[in-house]
Amino acid sequence: MDHMKHILSYTRRAVDDYKMIREGDRIAVGVSAGKDSLTLLYAMATLKRFYPIPFELCAITVDMGFEGGGNFDEIRALCDKLGVPYHVVPSEIAKIIFEVRKEPNPCSLCAKLRRGALNNAAKALGCTTVALGHHFDDAVETFMLNLFFEGRIGCFQPVTYLSRVDLHVIRPLLYTPEKEVVAFAASAELPVVPSSCPADKATERESMKQLLRQLERENKGLRHRIFGAMQRAGVDGFILPERRPLILPEPTIDDETE
């Protein structure tokens, strides 16, 4: 499958460049019902078959507790197909955010609570590493959000060590353009379920995504240049261990299709 080859090419390069996998790692893939995490799950399960450094894999879903959002049968079936153990962690995160706290800007607290639940579950399962589904476009958008709304230069790191829980966090889709994720999710018929969150598509991130799409149409390759600048400047661990700048291949799907 061509789309899978593209995903694996991007994934392996990111994993190799940032030395994301260590021998004997037990990696927990954080799996929502979204396209990004399901693509990451598929990529990591496929990579596991031939990657020269052996590692174990499991998948964890944090059930946010949204009404009508707790059926994970299709994800479990996909995990069975891929030979990946699957675990669902119940939570009341939705209730805490929208009923108890009634957060006007819920995204930050939601992410913090989800990460905490995921990390605790991974640790309880004996995992050494948590893999998250942030991709190339997420990195650029996060950098620009921090610049525009917080006045700082920063982004999530490709590899992070959480000393408090003794876990590494990796982002193997770091080089993968979102268009490739969309194309693969459709071709593989992944069981993607739209978000149940009331704040979905009404966030600063969505606004930044739309702004970058508009700017990209007027300035071809803008996102690649931003990402390259992040690496050359060494933003939050983005500089490569060999201290060489990344030259990303052009996306295989034409930007004009956005």
mmCIF file of C-alpha atoms in Angstrom:
data_model
loop_
_atom_site.group_PDB
_atom_site.id
_atom_site.type_symbol
_atom_site.label_atom_id
_atom_site.label_comp_id
_atom_site.label_asym_id
_atom_site.label_seq_id
_atom_site.Cartn_x
_atom_site.Cartn_y
_atom_site.Cartn_z
ATOM 1 C CA MET A 1 0.000 0.000 0.000
ATOM 2 C CA ASP A 2 1.607 3.260 -1.116
ATOM 3 C CA HIS A 3 0.128 5.334 1.696
ATOM 4 C CA MET A 4 1.523 2.929 4.293
ATOM 5 C CA LYS A 5 4.960 3.110 2.667
ATOM 6 C CA HIS A 6 4.860 6.895 2.933
ATOM 7 C CA ILE A 7 3.820 6.772 6.604
ATOM 8 C CA LEU A 8 6.516 4.226 7.428
ATOM 9 C CA SER A 9 9.178 6.230 5.606
ATOM 10 C CA TYR A 10 8.405 9.366 7.607
ATOM 11 C CA THR A 11 8.032 7.408 10.852
ATOM 12 C CA ARG A 12 11.258 5.472 10.575
ATOM 13 C CA ARG A 13 13.246 8.571 9.691
ATOM 14 C CA ALA A 14 11.922 10.449 12.726
ATOM 15 C CA VAL A 15 12.514 7.451 15.008
ATOM 16 C CA ASP A 16 16.067 7.053 13.692
ATOM 17 C CA ASP A 17 16.959 10.759 13.674
ATOM 18 C CA TYR A 18 15.867 11.343 17.247
ATOM 19 C CA LYS A 19 16.751 7.870 18.568
ATOM 20 C CA MET A 20 13.224 7.423 19.876
ATOM 21 C CA ILE A 21 13.423 3.661 20.480
ATOM 22 C CA ARG A 22 15.818 1.908 22.858
ATOM 23 C CA GLU A 23 16.355 -1.832 23.013
ATOM 24 C CA GLY A 24 13.878 -3.495 25.327
ATOM 25 C CA ASP A 25 11.440 -0.573 25.317
ATOM 26 C CA ARG A 26 7.818 -1.317 26.078
ATOM 27 C CA ILE A 27 5.935 1.401 24.242
ATOM 28 C CA ALA A 28 2.367 2.450 24.990
ATOM 29 C CA VAL A 29 0.623 4.154 22.077
ATOM 30 C CA GLY A 30 -1.923 6.671 23.293
ATOM 31 C CA VAL A 31 -4.973 5.886 21.167
ATOM 32 C CA SER A 32 -8.055 8.048 20.818
ATOM 33 C CA ALA A 33 -10.538 7.395 18.037
ATOM 34 C CA GLY A 34 -8.854 10.062 15.906
ATOM 35 C CA LYS A 35 -6.939 9.618 12.657
ATOM 36 C CA ASP A 36 -3.560 10.635 14.106
ATOM 37 C CA SER A 37 -3.328 8.150 16.966
ATOM 38 C CA LEU A 38 -4.816 5.299 14.920
ATOM 39 C CA THR A 39 -2.302 5.949 12.140
ATOM 40 C CA LEU A 40 0.500 5.987 14.726
ATOM 41 C CA LEU A 41 -0.740 2.668 16.141
ATOM 42 C CA TYR A 42 -0.740 1.083 12.680
ATOM 43 C CA ALA A 43 2.705 2.513 11.865
ATOM 44 C CA MET A 44 4.305 1.357 15.112
ATOM 45 C CA ALA A 45 2.791 -2.131 14.841
ATOM 46 C CA THR A 46 4.154 -2.414 11.295
ATOM 47 C CA LEU A 47 7.538 -0.950 12.230
ATOM 48 C CA LYS A 48 7.846 -3.467 15.067
ATOM 49 C CA ARG A 49 7.986 -6.320 12.546
ATOM 50 C CA PHE A 50 11.267 -5.246 10.943
ATOM 51 C CA TYR A 51 12.894 -2.530 13.062
ATOM 52 C CA PRO A 52 16.434 -3.586 14.048
ATOM 53 C CA ILE A 53 15.928 -2.567 17.692
ATOM 54 C CA PRO A 54 13.398 -4.912 19.344
ATOM 55 C CA PHE A 55 10.573 -3.356 21.351
ATOM 56 C CA GLU A 56 7.172 -4.291 22.776
ATOM 57 C CA LEU A 57 3.963 -2.458 22.028
ATOM 58 C CA CYS A 58 0.580 -1.919 23.647
ATOM 59 C CA ALA A 59 -2.263 0.548 23.103
ATOM 60 C CA ILE A 60 -4.073 2.616 25.731
ATOM 61 C CA THR A 61 -7.277 4.621 25.366
ATOM 62 C CA VAL A 62 -8.328 7.088 28.046
ATOM 63 C CA ASP A 63 -12.132 7.086 28.045
ATOM 64 C CA MET A 64 -12.991 10.754 28.555
ATOM 65 C CA GLY A 65 -16.469 9.940 29.821
ATOM 66 C CA PHE A 66 -18.441 11.807 27.150
ATOM 67 C CA GLU A 67 -22.035 10.638 26.806
ATOM 68 C CA GLY A 68 -22.294 8.055 24.043
ATOM 69 C CA GLY A 69 -18.527 8.037 23.484
ATOM 70 C CA GLY A 70 -17.489 4.872 25.285
ATOM 71 C CA ASN A 71 -17.673 2.168 22.586
ATOM 72 C CA PHE A 72 -14.191 1.100 21.585
ATOM 73 C CA ASP A 73 -15.045 -2.222 19.937
ATOM 74 C CA GLU A 74 -13.707 -1.213 16.520
ATOM 75 C CA ILE A 75 -10.421 -0.011 17.981
ATOM 76 C CA ARG A 76 -10.135 -3.270 19.919
ATOM 77 C CA ALA A 77 -10.742 -5.194 16.695
ATOM 78 C CA LEU A 78 -7.993 -3.206 14.966
ATOM 79 C CA CYS A 79 -5.597 -3.926 17.837
ATOM 80 C CA ASP A 80 -6.441 -7.629 17.602
ATOM 81 C CA LYS A 81 -5.718 -7.510 13.862
ATOM 82 C CA LEU A 82 -2.359 -5.833 14.516
ATOM 83 C CA GLY A 83 -1.489 -8.126 17.416
ATOM 84 C CA VAL A 84 -1.300 -5.255 19.919
ATOM 85 C CA PRO A 85 -2.658 -5.620 23.494
ATOM 86 C CA TYR A 86 -5.354 -3.005 24.128
ATOM 87 C CA HIS A 87 -6.347 -1.310 27.379
ATOM 88 C CA VAL A 88 -9.157 1.178 28.091
ATOM 89 C CA VAL A 89 -8.796 3.498 31.093
ATOM 90 C CA PRO A 90 -12.106 4.935 32.393
ATOM 91 C CA SER A 91 -12.136 8.540 33.580
ATOM 92 C CA GLU A 92 -14.464 11.421 34.445
ATOM 93 C CA ILE A 93 -12.386 14.053 32.645
ATOM 94 C CA ALA A 94 -15.346 15.360 30.621
ATOM 95 C CA LYS A 95 -17.442 15.782 33.763
ATOM 96 C CA ILE A 96 -14.623 17.535 35.627
ATOM 97 C CA ILE A 97 -13.985 20.014 32.813
ATOM 98 C CA PHE A 98 -17.476 20.806 31.568
ATOM 99 C CA GLU A 99 -19.708 20.220 34.612
ATOM 100 C CA VAL A 100 -17.575 20.716 37.711
ATOM 101 C CA ARG A 101 -15.024 23.287 36.554
ATOM 102 C CA LYS A 102 -17.084 24.664 33.642
ATOM 103 C CA GLU A 103 -13.863 25.701 31.931
ATOM 104 C CA PRO A 104 -14.313 28.475 29.328
ATOM 105 C CA ASN A 105 -11.015 27.408 27.698
ATOM 106 C CA PRO A 106 -10.923 23.669 28.377
ATOM 107 C CA CYS A 107 -8.158 22.433 26.043
ATOM 108 C CA SER A 108 -5.143 22.984 28.301
ATOM 109 C CA LEU A 109 -6.655 21.329 31.380
ATOM 110 C CA CYS A 110 -8.115 18.522 29.285
ATOM 111 C CA ALA A 111 -4.718 17.741 27.742
ATOM 112 C CA LYS A 112 -3.072 17.775 31.171
ATOM 113 C CA LEU A 113 -5.630 15.393 32.671
ATOM 114 C CA ARG A 114 -5.510 13.048 29.679
ATOM 115 C CA ARG A 115 -1.719 12.926 29.738
ATOM 116 C CA GLY A 116 -1.744 12.208 33.454
ATOM 117 C CA ALA A 117 -4.210 9.341 33.070
ATOM 118 C CA LEU A 118 -2.309 7.930 30.091
ATOM 119 C CA ASN A 119 1.079 8.135 31.810
ATOM 120 C CA ASN A 120 -0.219 6.522 35.007
ATOM 121 C CA ALA A 121 -1.777 3.680 33.020
ATOM 122 C CA ALA A 122 1.407 3.172 30.985
ATOM 123 C CA LYS A 123 3.491 3.047 34.151
ATOM 124 C CA ALA A 124 1.108 0.549 35.753
ATOM 125 C CA LEU A 125 1.474 -1.684 32.680
ATOM 126 C CA GLY A 126 5.257 -1.665 32.955
ATOM 127 C CA CYS A 127 5.854 0.587 29.959
ATOM 128 C CA THR A 128 9.035 2.613 29.551
ATOM 129 C CA THR A 129 7.744 4.933 26.815
ATOM 130 C CA VAL A 130 4.540 6.621 25.676
ATOM 131 C CA ALA A 131 4.080 7.368 21.962
ATOM 132 C CA LEU A 132 1.821 10.263 20.975
ATOM 133 C CA GLY A 133 0.308 11.004 17.561
ATOM 134 C CA HIS A 134 1.501 14.584 17.015
ATOM 135 C CA HIS A 135 2.520 15.045 13.374
ATOM 136 C CA PHE A 136 4.461 17.579 11.292
ATOM 137 C CA ASP A 137 1.594 20.075 11.020
ATOM 138 C CA ASP A 138 0.920 19.848 14.772
ATOM 139 C CA ALA A 139 4.516 20.867 15.463
ATOM 140 C CA VAL A 140 4.346 23.910 13.186
ATOM 141 C CA GLU A 141 0.949 24.936 14.544
ATOM 142 C CA THR A 142 2.115 24.600 18.154
ATOM 143 C CA PHE A 143 5.203 26.693 17.478
ATOM 144 C CA MET A 144 3.099 29.424 15.855
ATOM 145 C CA LEU A 145 0.445 29.318 18.606
ATOM 146 C CA ASN A 146 3.116 29.836 21.252
ATOM 147 C CA LEU A 147 4.568 32.714 19.256
ATOM 148 C CA PHE A 148 1.237 34.428 18.518
ATOM 149 C CA PHE A 149 -0.633 33.921 21.788
ATOM 150 C CA GLU A 150 2.098 33.539 24.440
ATOM 151 C CA GLY A 151 4.911 35.578 22.940
ATOM 152 C CA ARG A 152 7.449 32.777 23.351
ATOM 153 C CA ILE A 153 9.549 30.500 21.177
ATOM 154 C CA GLY A 154 8.608 26.925 21.990
ATOM 155 C CA CYS A 155 6.998 23.633 21.008
ATOM 156 C CA PHE A 156 6.517 20.118 22.352
ATOM 157 C CA GLN A 157 9.713 18.057 22.174
ATOM 158 C CA PRO A 158 10.322 15.134 19.789
ATOM 159 C CA VAL A 159 11.562 13.120 22.790
ATOM 160 C CA THR A 160 10.837 14.041 26.405
ATOM 161 C CA TYR A 161 11.873 12.368 29.652
ATOM 162 C CA LEU A 162 9.367 12.655 32.490
ATOM 163 C CA SER A 163 11.480 12.188 35.591
ATOM 164 C CA ARG A 164 8.510 12.223 37.975
ATOM 165 C CA VAL A 165 7.068 9.035 36.469
ATOM 166 C CA ASP A 166 10.255 7.721 34.832
ATOM 167 C CA LEU A 167 8.747 7.622 31.334
ATOM 168 C CA HIS A 168 9.955 8.772 27.932
ATOM 169 C CA VAL A 169 7.468 10.431 25.579
ATOM 170 C CA ILE A 170 8.092 10.130 21.832
ATOM 171 C CA ARG A 171 6.355 11.519 18.745
ATOM 172 C CA PRO A 172 7.150 9.181 15.822
ATOM 173 C CA LEU A 173 4.858 11.012 13.352
ATOM 174 C CA LEU A 174 6.907 14.208 13.748
ATOM 175 C CA TYR A 175 7.926 14.269 10.066
ATOM 176 C CA THR A 176 4.563 13.074 8.716
ATOM 177 C CA PRO A 177 2.402 15.758 7.019
ATOM 178 C CA GLU A 178 -1.223 15.708 8.085
ATOM 179 C CA LYS A 179 -2.295 15.125 4.473
ATOM 180 C CA GLU A 180 -0.483 11.792 4.519
ATOM 181 C CA VAL A 181 -2.274 10.832 7.729
ATOM 182 C CA VAL A 182 -5.650 11.735 6.207
ATOM 183 C CA ALA A 183 -4.895 9.734 3.056
ATOM 184 C CA PHE A 184 -3.720 6.675 4.973
ATOM 185 C CA ALA A 185 -6.652 6.720 7.409
ATOM 186 C CA ALA A 186 -9.063 6.732 4.468
ATOM 187 C CA SER A 187 -7.251 4.060 2.453
ATOM 188 C CA ALA A 188 -6.872 1.725 5.448
ATOM 189 C CA GLU A 189 -10.475 2.386 6.546
ATOM 190 C CA LEU A 190 -9.352 3.106 10.093
ATOM 191 C CA PRO A 191 -12.217 3.261 12.639
ATOM 192 C CA VAL A 192 -12.034 7.047 13.045
ATOM 193 C CA VAL A 193 -14.790 8.534 15.205
ATOM 194 C CA PRO A 194 -15.459 12.308 15.236
ATOM 195 C CA SER A 195 -14.647 14.000 18.517
ATOM 196 C CA SER A 196 -17.444 14.245 21.075
ATOM 197 C CA CYS A 197 -15.863 17.298 22.678
ATOM 198 C CA PRO A 198 -18.093 20.410 22.621
ATOM 199 C CA ALA A 199 -14.992 22.559 21.979
ATOM 200 C CA ASP A 200 -13.913 20.613 18.891
ATOM 201 C CA LYS A 201 -13.193 22.838 15.832
ATOM 202 C CA ALA A 202 -13.731 25.977 17.938
ATOM 203 C CA THR A 203 -10.206 26.475 19.236
ATOM 204 C CA GLU A 204 -7.200 28.719 18.690
ATOM 205 C CA ARG A 205 -5.448 25.724 17.124
ATOM 206 C CA GLU A 206 -8.126 25.375 14.481
ATOM 207 C CA SER A 207 -7.825 29.080 13.693
ATOM 208 C CA MET A 208 -4.045 28.736 13.367
ATOM 209 C CA LYS A 209 -4.484 25.714 11.101
ATOM 210 C CA GLN A 210 -6.675 27.745 8.771
ATOM 211 C CA LEU A 211 -4.267 30.697 8.815
ATOM 212 C CA LEU A 212 -1.306 28.485 7.925
ATOM 213 C CA ARG A 213 -3.266 26.883 5.081
ATOM 214 C CA GLN A 214 -4.003 30.311 3.654
ATOM 215 C CA LEU A 215 -0.383 31.458 4.008
ATOM 216 C CA GLU A 216 0.862 28.186 2.490
ATOM 217 C CA ARG A 217 -1.183 28.794 -0.649
ATOM 218 C CA GLU A 218 0.507 32.178 -1.045
ATOM 219 C CA ASN A 219 3.969 31.019 0.073
ATOM 220 C CA LYS A 220 4.621 27.453 -1.097
ATOM 221 C CA GLY A 221 6.671 25.438 1.367
ATOM 222 C CA LEU A 222 6.097 27.827 4.293
ATOM 223 C CA ARG A 223 5.450 25.095 6.856
ATOM 224 C CA HIS A 224 8.605 23.251 5.799
ATOM 225 C CA ARG A 225 10.655 26.423 6.214
ATOM 226 C CA ILE A 226 9.171 27.041 9.675
ATOM 227 C CA PHE A 227 9.954 23.464 10.705
ATOM 228 C CA GLY A 228 13.495 23.758 9.356
ATOM 229 C CA ALA A 229 13.986 26.982 11.319
ATOM 230 C CA MET A 230 12.826 25.186 14.483
ATOM 231 C CA GLN A 231 15.501 22.557 13.930
ATOM 232 C CA ARG A 232 18.289 24.943 13.061
ATOM 233 C CA ALA A 233 17.498 27.039 16.143
ATOM 234 C CA GLY A 234 17.335 23.935 18.331
ATOM 235 C CA VAL A 235 13.849 24.790 19.616
ATOM 236 C CA ASP A 236 12.980 22.476 22.528
ATOM 237 C CA GLY A 237 15.088 19.516 21.436
ATOM 238 C CA PHE A 238 14.346 19.784 17.715
ATOM 239 C CA ILE A 239 17.991 20.020 16.673
ATOM 240 C CA LEU A 240 19.151 16.644 15.389
ATOM 241 C CA PRO A 241 21.783 14.731 17.385
ATOM 242 C CA GLU A 242 24.142 15.025 14.390
ATOM 243 C CA ARG A 243 23.375 18.775 14.332
ATOM 244 C CA ARG A 244 22.343 18.677 10.701
ATOM 245 C CA PRO A 245 19.218 20.451 9.455
ATOM 246 C CA LEU A 246 16.300 18.406 8.207
ATOM 247 C CA ILE A 247 15.501 18.499 4.519
ATOM 248 C CA LEU A 248 11.967 17.163 4.332
ATOM 249 C CA PRO A 249 10.810 15.575 1.085
ATOM 250 C CA GLU A 250 7.973 17.462 -0.541
ATOM 251 C CA PRO A 251 4.552 16.141 0.516
ATOM 252 C CA THR A 252 3.285 13.541 -1.916
ATOM 253 C CA ILE A 253 -0.200 15.054 -1.896
ATOM 254 C CA ASP A 254 -0.572 18.414 -3.621
ATOM 255 C CA ASP A 255 -1.207 21.313 -1.255
ATOM 256 C CA GLU A 256 -3.761 22.667 -3.683
ATOM 257 C CA THR A 257 -6.128 19.843 -2.657
ATOM 258 C CA GLU A 258 -6.677 21.418 0.761
#
